[in-house]
Amino acid sequence: MLTTGKKEFWFVVGSQHLYGEEALAEVKANAQTIADALNESGILPYPLVLQDLAVSADKITSIMKEVNYRDEVAGVITWMHTFSPAKMWIRGTKLLQKPLLHLATQFNESIPWATIDMDFMNLNQSAHGDREYGFINARLKKQNKVVVGYWERPEVRQQIAQWMDVAVAYNESFNIKVARFGDNMRNVGVTEGDKVEAQIQFGWTVDYFGIGDLVQYVNAVTDEEIDALFAVYECHYEFDYGTYSRENWEKSVKVQASYEIAIKRFLDDGGYTAFTTNFEDLYGMKQLPGLAVQRLMAQGYGFAGEGDWKTAALDRLLKVMSHNQSTGFMEDYTYELAAGLESILQSHMLEVDPSLASNKPKIVVSPLGIGDREDPARLVFDGKAGDGVVVSMADFGTNYKLLINEVSAYEPTVPAPNLPVARVLWEVKPNFQDGVKAWLENGGGHHTVVSLNLTTDQIITYAKLVGLEYVVIK
Ligand code: MN
């Protein structure tokens, strides 16, 4: 997928000079043991790098300034081995502009009742230090994550790993650039929004381009490039000629190959990591980009249809957070209302993300009832099963609001031979009636990003970091 650059996290361990140099040497050794164990566990997606002990206000301030300055440092994990007076942390914590995780753990798992004395207790007083440190983060409204538990436990490491993914996505949020080919679909409300506010609050750059700017890139793609990419398609997908002659089918698919090359080149030239199209704005294009868009989503670019730049940026954000696993743009389409089977069929006119595919996609060419263009090629597949979250962001005039609904996706069991698009099916939580009702009452949109890889907690962690109002339906 599109890289976000090399990232690491800094491990900052709190103590103070009160206990003497010998005690501090032990604190440092224990911290190194924990850092090494976490790095060697294979659970953390990014390395954790131990820093100098946080034993004075000057030291803490200097570490946090360095974190802000270094692009490769995505966030800070703190641990209170001993008591570390919180006034020392105020300046540095206030300056810190990156995500913070307070790991409430302790070097020893059990209290050694047979040998414990005051020296041991002074050296191992995480419970004491946690409260002093937690107070100042709460008072500073730091929106830091707190993970509690013994550092050897897989579930503790898993929580750290999930937070790291959110922290890297938060950093990437300020680098998200959306190229909009055409404006929003005419008359549609929920896809609109305040782009200046989105840049202030989330860091998203949203730029408009006339479709002609892309057409120039399409026209510059060579036949050799198209043939080479077509050969890649042959390796990855089933070819379904349907009622078309092989020649006409290939001609249609190769139009999409030229779009894939052109859009990727356009995005990479401008540093864009997400984009939108609009079927109402295709002057000079033979087809609506379908297969091309799907292929680019699979490579990690964010996307949404009908000029919906909010969802495109959100798609890119969650793709970074999920390492582009089972995460993509989606649209609520059709209800299944039969008793006991209540669920929602998800799809889009073409552009369903193959990162959600449960089977090998096939390339299908089929007419598109809207847009008034040639029959476009698209990837058709069934979505995979799993529990996940579906997220939608809307502009409510005074503020942005994020809707988060937990869903349970399942693989379709009945064929749909006349449906020429990919399909994904899910049940909403807590149940169909209450889940859909809450979604509608809160003004959730029809364009969403779904992830079968991320958790509600991760989405909330991001929302808190950017001060984004959110509603959870579960
Ligand atoms: Mn749509």
Short mmCIF file of C-alpha atoms and ligand atoms in Angstrom, two decimals:
data_model
loop_
_atom_site.label_atom_id
_atom_site.label_comp_id
_atom_site.label_asym_id
_atom_site.label_seq_id
_atom_site.Cartn_x
_atom_site.Cartn_y
_atom_site.Cartn_z
CA MET A 1 0.00 0.00 0.00
CA LEU A 2 0.97 3.64 -0.11
CA THR A 3 3.61 4.12 2.55
CA THR A 4 3.33 6.63 5.36
CA GLY A 5 7.09 6.81 5.88
CA LYS A 6 9.06 5.06 8.61
CA LYS A 7 7.46 5.50 12.04
CA GLU A 8 8.50 4.77 15.62
CA PHE A 9 7.25 5.49 19.13
CA TRP A 10 9.19 6.81 22.09
CA PHE A 11 9.06 5.12 25.48
CA VAL A 12 9.43 7.66 28.29
CA VAL A 13 9.72 6.31 31.82
CA GLY A 14 8.88 8.52 34.77
CA SER A 15 10.90 8.68 37.98
CA GLN A 16 12.80 11.33 39.98
CA HIS A 17 16.21 11.85 41.59
CA LEU A 18 14.91 11.25 45.14
CA TYR A 19 15.74 7.53 45.13
CA GLY A 20 19.44 7.79 44.21
CA GLU A 21 21.48 6.76 41.16
CA GLU A 22 21.44 3.04 41.96
CA ALA A 23 17.65 2.96 41.94
CA LEU A 24 17.52 4.94 38.68
CA ALA A 25 19.91 2.46 37.04
CA GLU A 26 17.49 -0.31 37.96
CA VAL A 27 14.54 1.69 36.65
CA LYS A 28 16.36 2.14 33.35
CA ALA A 29 17.29 -1.56 33.10
CA ASN A 30 13.71 -2.62 33.79
CA ALA A 31 12.41 -0.15 31.20
CA GLN A 32 14.81 -1.58 28.62
CA THR A 33 13.59 -5.10 29.45
CA ILE A 34 9.98 -4.06 28.84
CA ALA A 35 10.82 -2.18 25.63
CA ASP A 36 12.79 -5.16 24.29
CA ALA A 37 10.02 -7.60 25.18
CA LEU A 38 7.36 -5.47 23.50
CA ASN A 39 9.49 -5.05 20.38
CA GLU A 40 10.28 -8.76 20.21
CA SER A 41 6.66 -9.83 20.78
CA GLY A 42 5.79 -9.36 17.10
CA ILE A 43 2.52 -7.76 18.19
CA LEU A 44 3.48 -4.08 17.92
CA PRO A 45 3.26 -2.72 14.36
CA TYR A 46 5.96 -0.08 15.01
CA PRO A 47 9.16 -0.05 17.10
CA LEU A 48 9.27 1.36 20.61
CA VAL A 49 12.46 3.28 21.44
CA LEU A 50 13.44 3.87 25.08
CA GLN A 51 14.52 7.44 25.91
CA ASP A 52 16.42 8.96 28.84
CA LEU A 53 14.55 8.65 32.12
CA ALA A 54 12.05 11.43 32.83
CA VAL A 55 13.56 12.72 36.06
CA SER A 56 13.19 16.49 35.75
CA ALA A 57 10.98 19.10 34.10
CA ASP A 58 13.81 20.14 31.78
CA LYS A 59 14.41 16.57 30.63
CA ILE A 60 10.70 15.92 30.02
CA THR A 61 10.27 19.21 28.13
CA SER A 62 13.28 18.53 25.95
CA ILE A 63 12.04 15.00 25.06
CA MET A 64 8.56 16.24 24.11
CA LYS A 65 9.94 19.06 21.96
CA GLU A 66 12.05 16.50 20.12
CA VAL A 67 8.96 14.28 19.61
CA ASN A 68 7.12 17.21 18.01
CA TYR A 69 10.03 18.03 15.74
CA ARG A 70 10.79 14.52 14.45
CA ASP A 71 8.39 13.37 11.72
CA GLU A 72 9.30 9.72 12.29
CA VAL A 73 8.08 9.78 15.90
CA ALA A 74 4.34 9.10 15.84
CA GLY A 75 3.65 9.26 19.57
CA VAL A 76 4.78 8.72 23.14
CA ILE A 77 4.20 5.86 25.57
CA THR A 78 4.82 6.73 29.22
CA TRP A 79 5.24 4.42 32.19
CA MET A 80 5.58 5.39 35.84
CA HIS A 81 8.06 2.96 37.39
CA THR A 82 8.18 5.07 40.54
CA PHE A 83 6.53 8.24 41.75
CA SER A 84 7.30 11.06 39.31
CA PRO A 85 6.00 14.43 40.57
CA ALA A 86 3.45 15.69 38.08
CA LYS A 87 4.41 19.37 38.08
CA MET A 88 7.57 18.22 36.26
CA TRP A 89 5.33 16.94 33.45
CA ILE A 90 3.18 20.04 32.89
CA ARG A 91 5.34 21.97 30.42
CA GLY A 92 6.37 18.99 28.31
CA THR A 93 2.90 17.46 28.25
CA LYS A 94 1.34 20.77 27.23
CA LEU A 95 3.86 21.14 24.40
CA LEU A 96 3.39 17.57 23.15
CA GLN A 97 1.43 17.65 19.88
CA LYS A 98 1.35 13.92 19.23
CA PRO A 99 -0.69 11.05 20.70
CA LEU A 100 0.12 9.94 24.23
CA LEU A 101 -0.45 6.54 25.83
CA HIS A 102 -0.10 6.06 29.57
CA LEU A 103 0.86 2.44 30.18
CA ALA A 104 -0.27 1.59 33.69
CA THR A 105 1.84 -1.46 34.35
CA GLN A 106 4.45 -2.63 36.83
CA PHE A 107 7.75 -4.42 36.33
CA ASN A 108 6.91 -7.30 38.71
CA GLU A 109 3.66 -9.14 38.27
CA SER A 110 3.12 -10.30 41.86
CA ILE A 111 3.88 -8.73 45.24
CA PRO A 112 6.83 -10.71 46.75
CA TRP A 113 5.34 -11.07 50.22
CA ALA A 114 8.24 -13.03 51.67
CA THR A 115 10.85 -10.38 50.85
CA ILE A 116 9.04 -7.09 50.34
CA ASP A 117 10.51 -4.15 52.31
CA MET A 118 10.35 -0.35 51.97
CA ASP A 119 13.23 -0.27 49.48
CA PHE A 120 11.34 -2.61 47.17
CA MET A 121 8.12 -0.68 47.58
CA ASN A 122 9.81 2.67 46.88
CA LEU A 123 11.31 1.28 43.70
CA ASN A 124 8.10 -0.43 42.55
CA GLN A 125 5.32 2.05 43.16
CA SER A 126 3.56 2.27 39.81
CA ALA A 127 0.16 2.40 41.50
CA HIS A 128 1.29 5.54 43.34
CA GLY A 129 3.01 7.10 40.32
CA ASP A 130 0.07 6.31 37.99
CA ARG A 131 -2.31 8.42 40.04
CA GLU A 132 -0.05 11.46 40.23
CA TYR A 133 0.61 11.26 36.49
CA GLY A 134 -3.00 10.45 35.52
CA PHE A 135 -4.20 13.51 37.43
CA ILE A 136 -2.12 15.95 35.45
CA ASN A 137 -3.10 14.43 32.07
CA ALA A 138 -6.76 14.66 33.07
CA ARG A 139 -6.36 18.25 34.29
CA LEU A 140 -4.59 19.19 31.03
CA LYS A 141 -7.42 17.49 29.06
CA LYS A 142 -4.75 15.59 27.16
CA GLN A 143 -7.12 13.00 25.60
CA ASN A 144 -4.42 10.41 26.21
CA LYS A 145 -5.06 6.68 26.05
CA VAL A 146 -4.67 4.65 29.24
CA VAL A 147 -3.80 0.95 28.95
CA VAL A 148 -3.86 -1.02 32.20
CA GLY A 149 -2.36 -4.44 32.90
CA TYR A 150 0.76 -6.54 33.16
CA TRP A 151 3.12 -5.85 30.25
CA GLU A 152 3.65 -9.51 29.39
CA ARG A 153 -0.04 -10.11 28.69
CA PRO A 154 -1.00 -10.41 25.01
CA GLU A 155 -4.20 -8.39 25.53
CA VAL A 156 -2.17 -5.48 26.96
CA ARG A 157 0.22 -5.61 24.01
CA GLN A 158 -2.73 -5.82 21.63
CA GLN A 159 -4.19 -2.61 23.05
CA ILE A 160 -0.86 -0.86 22.62
CA ALA A 161 -0.66 -2.13 19.03
CA GLN A 162 -4.16 -0.87 18.21
CA TRP A 163 -3.38 2.53 19.69
CA MET A 164 -0.15 2.73 17.68
CA ASP A 165 -2.19 2.24 14.51
CA VAL A 166 -4.50 5.09 15.51
CA ALA A 167 -1.53 7.32 16.36
CA VAL A 168 0.10 6.73 12.95
CA ALA A 169 -3.24 7.45 11.25
CA TYR A 170 -3.57 10.65 13.32
CA ASN A 171 -0.14 11.78 12.11
CA GLU A 172 -1.07 10.85 8.54
CA SER A 173 -4.31 12.82 8.84
CA PHE A 174 -2.31 16.04 8.41
CA ASN A 175 -0.81 14.68 5.17
CA ILE A 176 -4.06 13.59 3.55
CA LYS A 177 -4.61 15.38 0.26
CA VAL A 178 -7.80 14.73 -1.68
CA ALA A 179 -8.00 15.40 -5.43
CA ARG A 180 -11.58 15.98 -6.52
CA PHE A 181 -12.24 15.27 -10.20
CA GLY A 182 -15.39 17.33 -10.58
CA ASP A 183 -17.57 18.78 -7.83
CA ASN A 184 -20.16 17.08 -5.62
CA MET A 185 -23.13 15.37 -7.24
CA ARG A 186 -25.79 17.96 -7.87
CA ASN A 187 -28.53 18.37 -5.22
CA VAL A 188 -27.01 15.89 -2.75
CA GLY A 189 -26.80 17.19 0.83
CA VAL A 190 -24.83 14.78 2.97
CA THR A 191 -21.69 14.79 0.82
CA GLU A 192 -21.21 18.57 1.27
CA GLY A 193 -19.04 20.15 3.94
CA ASP A 194 -16.78 22.96 5.08
CA LYS A 195 -13.36 22.27 3.56
CA VAL A 196 -11.60 25.03 5.48
CA GLU A 197 -12.86 23.62 8.77
CA ALA A 198 -11.85 20.10 7.71
CA GLN A 199 -8.31 21.34 7.11
CA ILE A 200 -8.21 23.17 10.45
CA GLN A 201 -9.66 20.26 12.44
CA PHE A 202 -8.34 17.16 10.64
CA GLY A 203 -5.48 18.47 8.52
CA TRP A 204 -7.09 17.44 5.22
CA THR A 205 -6.21 19.33 2.04
CA VAL A 206 -9.07 19.15 -0.48
CA ASP A 207 -8.35 20.37 -4.01
CA TYR A 208 -10.67 20.61 -7.01
CA PHE A 209 -9.68 19.70 -10.56
CA GLY A 210 -11.71 19.92 -13.74
CA ILE A 211 -12.12 16.52 -15.37
CA GLY A 212 -10.11 17.84 -18.35
CA ASP A 213 -7.00 17.88 -16.15
CA LEU A 214 -7.38 14.10 -15.78
CA VAL A 215 -8.33 13.55 -19.44
CA GLN A 216 -4.93 14.99 -20.41
CA TYR A 217 -3.25 12.34 -18.30
CA VAL A 218 -5.47 9.61 -19.80
CA ASN A 219 -4.56 10.68 -23.33
CA ALA A 220 -0.86 10.50 -22.50
CA VAL A 221 -0.97 6.81 -21.45
CA THR A 222 0.72 4.57 -24.05
CA ASP A 223 -0.59 1.29 -25.52
CA GLU A 224 2.47 -0.52 -24.13
CA GLU A 225 1.62 0.63 -20.61
CA ILE A 226 -1.99 -0.48 -21.04
CA ASP A 227 -0.98 -3.92 -22.36
CA ALA A 228 1.42 -4.43 -19.46
CA LEU A 229 -1.26 -3.61 -16.90
CA PHE A 230 -3.80 -5.80 -18.71
CA ALA A 231 -1.37 -8.71 -18.27
CA VAL A 232 -1.40 -7.99 -14.50
CA TYR A 233 -5.20 -8.19 -14.53
CA GLU A 234 -4.96 -11.61 -16.20
CA CYS A 235 -2.88 -12.87 -13.26
CA HIS A 236 -5.17 -11.55 -10.53
CA TYR A 237 -8.75 -11.89 -11.74
CA GLU A 238 -11.22 -14.13 -13.51
CA PHE A 239 -12.27 -12.79 -16.89
CA ASP A 240 -16.03 -12.94 -17.49
CA TYR A 241 -16.87 -11.97 -21.09
CA GLY A 242 -20.63 -12.23 -20.55
CA THR A 243 -22.46 -11.42 -23.76
CA TYR A 244 -19.56 -9.38 -25.19
CA SER A 245 -17.16 -10.48 -27.88
CA ARG A 246 -13.69 -10.98 -26.47
CA GLU A 247 -12.46 -8.05 -28.54
CA ASN A 248 -15.09 -5.60 -27.29
CA TRP A 249 -14.65 -6.81 -23.71
CA GLU A 250 -10.89 -6.27 -23.84
CA LYS A 251 -11.37 -2.84 -25.37
CA SER A 252 -13.61 -1.84 -22.48
CA VAL A 253 -11.26 -3.24 -19.82
CA LYS A 254 -8.27 -1.50 -21.40
CA VAL A 255 -10.06 1.85 -21.08
CA GLN A 256 -10.10 1.22 -17.33
CA ALA A 257 -6.41 0.23 -17.43
CA SER A 258 -5.62 3.60 -19.00
CA TYR A 259 -7.64 5.28 -16.23
CA GLU A 260 -5.80 3.38 -13.51
CA ILE A 261 -2.42 4.47 -14.90
CA ALA A 262 -3.55 8.06 -15.46
CA ILE A 263 -5.24 8.57 -12.08
CA LYS A 264 -2.32 7.03 -10.20
CA ARG A 265 0.14 9.24 -12.10
CA PHE A 266 -1.97 12.32 -11.47
CA LEU A 267 -2.28 11.59 -7.74
CA ASP A 268 1.39 10.75 -7.28
CA ASP A 269 2.53 13.84 -9.22
CA GLY A 270 0.52 16.06 -6.86
CA GLY A 271 1.14 14.11 -3.63
CA TYR A 272 -2.55 13.15 -3.37
CA THR A 273 -3.50 10.09 -1.30
CA ALA A 274 -7.26 10.17 -1.91
CA PHE A 275 -9.63 11.20 -4.70
CA THR A 276 -13.22 11.50 -5.77
CA THR A 277 -15.05 11.15 -9.08
CA ASN A 278 -18.55 12.17 -10.13
CA PHE A 279 -20.56 10.37 -12.82
CA GLU A 280 -22.13 13.73 -13.73
CA ASP A 281 -18.75 15.16 -14.66
CA LEU A 282 -17.11 12.88 -17.26
CA TYR A 283 -16.60 15.17 -20.24
CA GLY A 284 -13.93 13.58 -22.45
CA MET A 285 -14.06 10.24 -20.59
CA LYS A 286 -15.45 7.12 -22.31
CA GLN A 287 -16.45 5.37 -19.07
CA LEU A 288 -17.00 6.12 -15.41
CA PRO A 289 -13.81 4.90 -13.69
CA GLY A 290 -14.76 1.58 -12.01
CA LEU A 291 -12.16 -1.18 -12.16
CA ALA A 292 -9.52 1.59 -12.12
CA VAL A 293 -10.86 3.02 -8.86
CA GLN A 294 -11.16 -0.42 -7.28
CA ARG A 295 -7.55 -1.24 -8.12
CA LEU A 296 -6.36 2.05 -6.61
CA MET A 297 -8.38 1.51 -3.42
CA ALA A 298 -6.71 -1.89 -3.09
CA GLN A 299 -3.35 -0.08 -3.28
CA GLY A 300 -4.29 2.18 -0.35
CA TYR A 301 -5.65 5.34 -1.97
CA GLY A 302 -8.78 6.72 -0.29
CA PHE A 303 -11.85 7.11 -2.49
CA ALA A 304 -15.51 8.06 -2.48
CA GLY A 305 -17.95 8.62 -5.31
CA GLU A 306 -20.03 11.66 -6.25
CA GLY A 307 -17.44 14.20 -5.11
CA ASP A 308 -17.69 13.05 -1.49
CA TRP A 309 -14.27 14.25 -0.31
CA LYS A 310 -15.07 13.74 3.40
CA THR A 311 -15.58 10.01 2.91
CA ALA A 312 -12.56 9.78 0.59
CA ALA A 313 -10.31 11.33 3.25
CA LEU A 314 -11.86 9.14 5.96
CA ASP A 315 -11.26 6.10 3.75
CA ARG A 316 -7.58 6.96 3.42
CA LEU A 317 -7.33 7.59 7.18
CA LEU A 318 -8.86 4.23 8.10
CA LYS A 319 -6.80 2.43 5.44
CA VAL A 320 -3.66 3.71 7.14
CA MET A 321 -5.06 2.73 10.55
CA SER A 322 -5.94 -0.80 9.38
CA HIS A 323 -2.85 -1.38 7.18
CA ASN A 324 -5.38 -1.50 4.33
CA GLN A 325 -6.90 -4.75 5.59
CA SER A 326 -10.65 -5.27 4.94
CA THR A 327 -11.36 -1.54 4.95
CA GLY A 328 -13.09 0.51 2.29
CA PHE A 329 -15.65 2.94 0.94
CA MET A 330 -19.21 1.64 1.04
CA GLU A 331 -22.79 2.68 0.40
CA ASP A 332 -26.02 1.54 2.02
CA TYR A 333 -28.22 0.26 -0.79
CA THR A 334 -31.06 -2.18 -0.15
CA TYR A 335 -32.72 -3.55 3.00
CA GLU A 336 -33.41 -7.23 3.64
CA LEU A 337 -36.53 -7.03 5.80
CA ALA A 338 -37.57 -10.71 6.08
CA ALA A 339 -38.13 -11.60 9.74
CA GLY A 340 -34.95 -12.93 11.33
CA LEU A 341 -32.80 -12.04 8.32
CA GLU A 342 -32.85 -8.23 8.68
CA SER A 343 -29.70 -6.77 7.17
CA ILE A 344 -28.46 -4.22 4.64
CA LEU A 345 -27.01 -4.89 1.19
CA GLN A 346 -23.97 -2.68 0.66
CA SER A 347 -22.49 -1.83 -2.71
CA HIS A 348 -21.89 1.07 -5.07
CA MET A 349 -22.56 1.60 -8.73
CA LEU A 350 -19.06 0.22 -9.51
CA GLU A 351 -16.50 1.14 -6.92
CA VAL A 352 -16.54 -1.52 -4.17
CA ASP A 353 -13.19 -2.04 -2.47
CA PRO A 354 -11.57 -5.42 -3.26
CA SER A 355 -9.88 -5.38 0.18
CA LEU A 356 -13.30 -6.65 1.34
CA ALA A 357 -13.49 -9.56 -1.15
CA SER A 358 -14.01 -13.11 0.11
CA ASN A 359 -13.50 -14.72 -3.30
CA LYS A 360 -11.34 -14.09 -6.36
CA PRO A 361 -12.87 -11.06 -8.11
CA LYS A 362 -13.94 -11.35 -11.72
CA ILE A 363 -13.82 -8.53 -14.23
CA VAL A 364 -17.25 -7.88 -15.70
CA VAL A 365 -18.30 -5.37 -18.36
CA SER A 366 -21.87 -4.23 -18.05
CA PRO A 367 -23.99 -1.21 -18.99
CA LEU A 368 -24.36 1.52 -16.40
CA GLY A 369 -27.84 3.03 -16.28
CA ILE A 370 -26.56 6.45 -15.23
CA GLY A 371 -23.80 8.73 -16.47
CA ASP A 372 -24.52 8.25 -20.19
CA ARG A 373 -21.18 6.66 -21.09
CA GLU A 374 -19.85 3.38 -22.57
CA ASP A 375 -20.28 0.14 -20.61
CA PRO A 376 -17.64 0.22 -17.86
CA ALA A 377 -15.55 -2.66 -16.53
CA ARG A 378 -15.64 -3.41 -12.82
CA LEU A 379 -14.54 -6.09 -10.32
CA VAL A 380 -17.38 -8.26 -9.05
CA PHE A 381 -17.07 -10.32 -5.86
CA ASP A 382 -18.80 -11.21 -2.60
CA GLY A 383 -17.78 -9.49 0.62
CA LYS A 384 -16.16 -11.39 3.45
CA ALA A 385 -17.64 -12.12 6.86
CA GLY A 386 -16.58 -10.57 10.15
CA ASP A 387 -17.39 -8.11 12.90
CA GLY A 388 -16.45 -4.51 12.28
CA VAL A 389 -17.37 -0.87 12.34
CA VAL A 390 -19.03 1.37 9.80
CA VAL A 391 -18.26 5.07 10.02
CA SER A 392 -19.84 8.13 8.43
CA MET A 393 -18.91 11.80 8.80
CA ALA A 394 -21.33 14.66 8.25
CA ASP A 395 -21.15 18.46 8.51
CA PHE A 396 -23.85 19.75 10.86
CA GLY A 397 -23.18 23.43 10.18
CA THR A 398 -21.65 24.19 13.57
CA ASN A 399 -19.54 21.04 13.82
CA TYR A 400 -18.58 17.80 12.16
CA LYS A 401 -20.12 14.63 13.59
CA LEU A 402 -18.94 11.05 13.28
CA LEU A 403 -21.36 8.14 13.40
CA ILE A 404 -19.99 4.77 14.38
CA ASN A 405 -22.13 1.64 14.08
CA GLU A 406 -20.91 -1.83 14.94
CA VAL A 407 -21.85 -4.36 12.26
CA SER A 408 -21.59 -8.06 11.61
CA ALA A 409 -20.84 -8.85 7.96
CA TYR A 410 -21.68 -12.24 6.49
CA GLU A 411 -21.01 -13.93 3.20
CA PRO A 412 -24.03 -14.15 0.88
CA THR A 413 -25.33 -17.69 0.38
CA VAL A 414 -27.72 -17.01 -2.49
CA PRO A 415 -26.32 -16.14 -5.94
CA ALA A 416 -27.40 -12.92 -7.65
CA PRO A 417 -26.67 -13.69 -11.32
CA ASN A 418 -28.06 -10.39 -12.60
CA LEU A 419 -26.16 -8.13 -10.20
CA PRO A 420 -23.08 -6.80 -12.04
CA VAL A 421 -21.45 -5.23 -8.95
CA ALA A 422 -19.67 -6.45 -5.86
CA ARG A 423 -21.90 -6.99 -2.83
CA VAL A 424 -21.34 -6.86 0.90
CA LEU A 425 -23.99 -7.79 3.47
CA TRP A 426 -24.20 -6.93 7.13
CA GLU A 427 -26.43 -6.93 10.17
CA VAL A 428 -26.33 -3.80 12.31
CA LYS A 429 -26.06 -3.70 16.07
CA PRO A 430 -27.70 -3.75 18.54
CA ASN A 431 -30.46 -4.97 16.19
CA PHE A 432 -31.84 -3.90 12.83
CA GLN A 433 -34.66 -1.68 14.10
CA ASP A 434 -32.75 0.18 16.82
CA GLY A 435 -29.52 0.39 14.83
CA VAL A 436 -31.08 1.83 11.67
CA LYS A 437 -33.30 4.14 13.70
CA ALA A 438 -30.36 5.57 15.65
CA TRP A 439 -28.37 6.02 12.43
CA LEU A 440 -31.21 7.98 10.80
CA GLU A 441 -32.04 10.05 13.86
CA ASN A 442 -28.40 11.09 14.15
CA GLY A 443 -28.18 12.03 10.47
CA GLY A 444 -25.69 9.37 9.38
CA GLY A 445 -24.94 9.43 5.65
CA HIS A 446 -25.30 6.75 2.95
CA HIS A 447 -21.58 6.94 2.12
CA THR A 448 -19.48 5.22 4.74
CA VAL A 449 -16.16 3.61 5.38
CA VAL A 450 -16.42 0.08 6.73
CA SER A 451 -13.64 -1.84 8.41
CA LEU A 452 -13.66 -5.46 9.51
CA ASN A 453 -10.21 -4.86 10.97
CA LEU A 454 -10.70 -1.85 13.27
CA THR A 455 -12.57 -1.47 16.57
CA THR A 456 -14.99 1.15 17.84
CA ASP A 457 -12.42 2.05 20.48
CA GLN A 458 -9.85 2.91 17.81
CA ILE A 459 -12.27 5.20 15.98
CA ILE A 460 -13.18 6.93 19.26
CA THR A 461 -9.48 7.36 20.10
CA TYR A 462 -8.97 9.22 16.81
CA ALA A 463 -12.14 11.30 17.27
CA LYS A 464 -10.95 12.45 20.70
CA LEU A 465 -7.53 13.39 19.34
CA VAL A 466 -9.09 15.78 16.80
CA GLY A 467 -11.95 16.97 19.02
CA LEU A 468 -14.57 15.38 16.76
CA GLU A 469 -18.08 14.80 18.11
CA TYR A 470 -19.07 11.14 17.78
CA VAL A 471 -22.04 8.88 18.35
CA VAL A 472 -21.62 5.14 18.89
CA ILE A 473 -24.42 2.73 17.97
CA LYS A 474 -23.74 -0.77 19.28
MN MN B 1 -22.71 6.96 -3.86
#
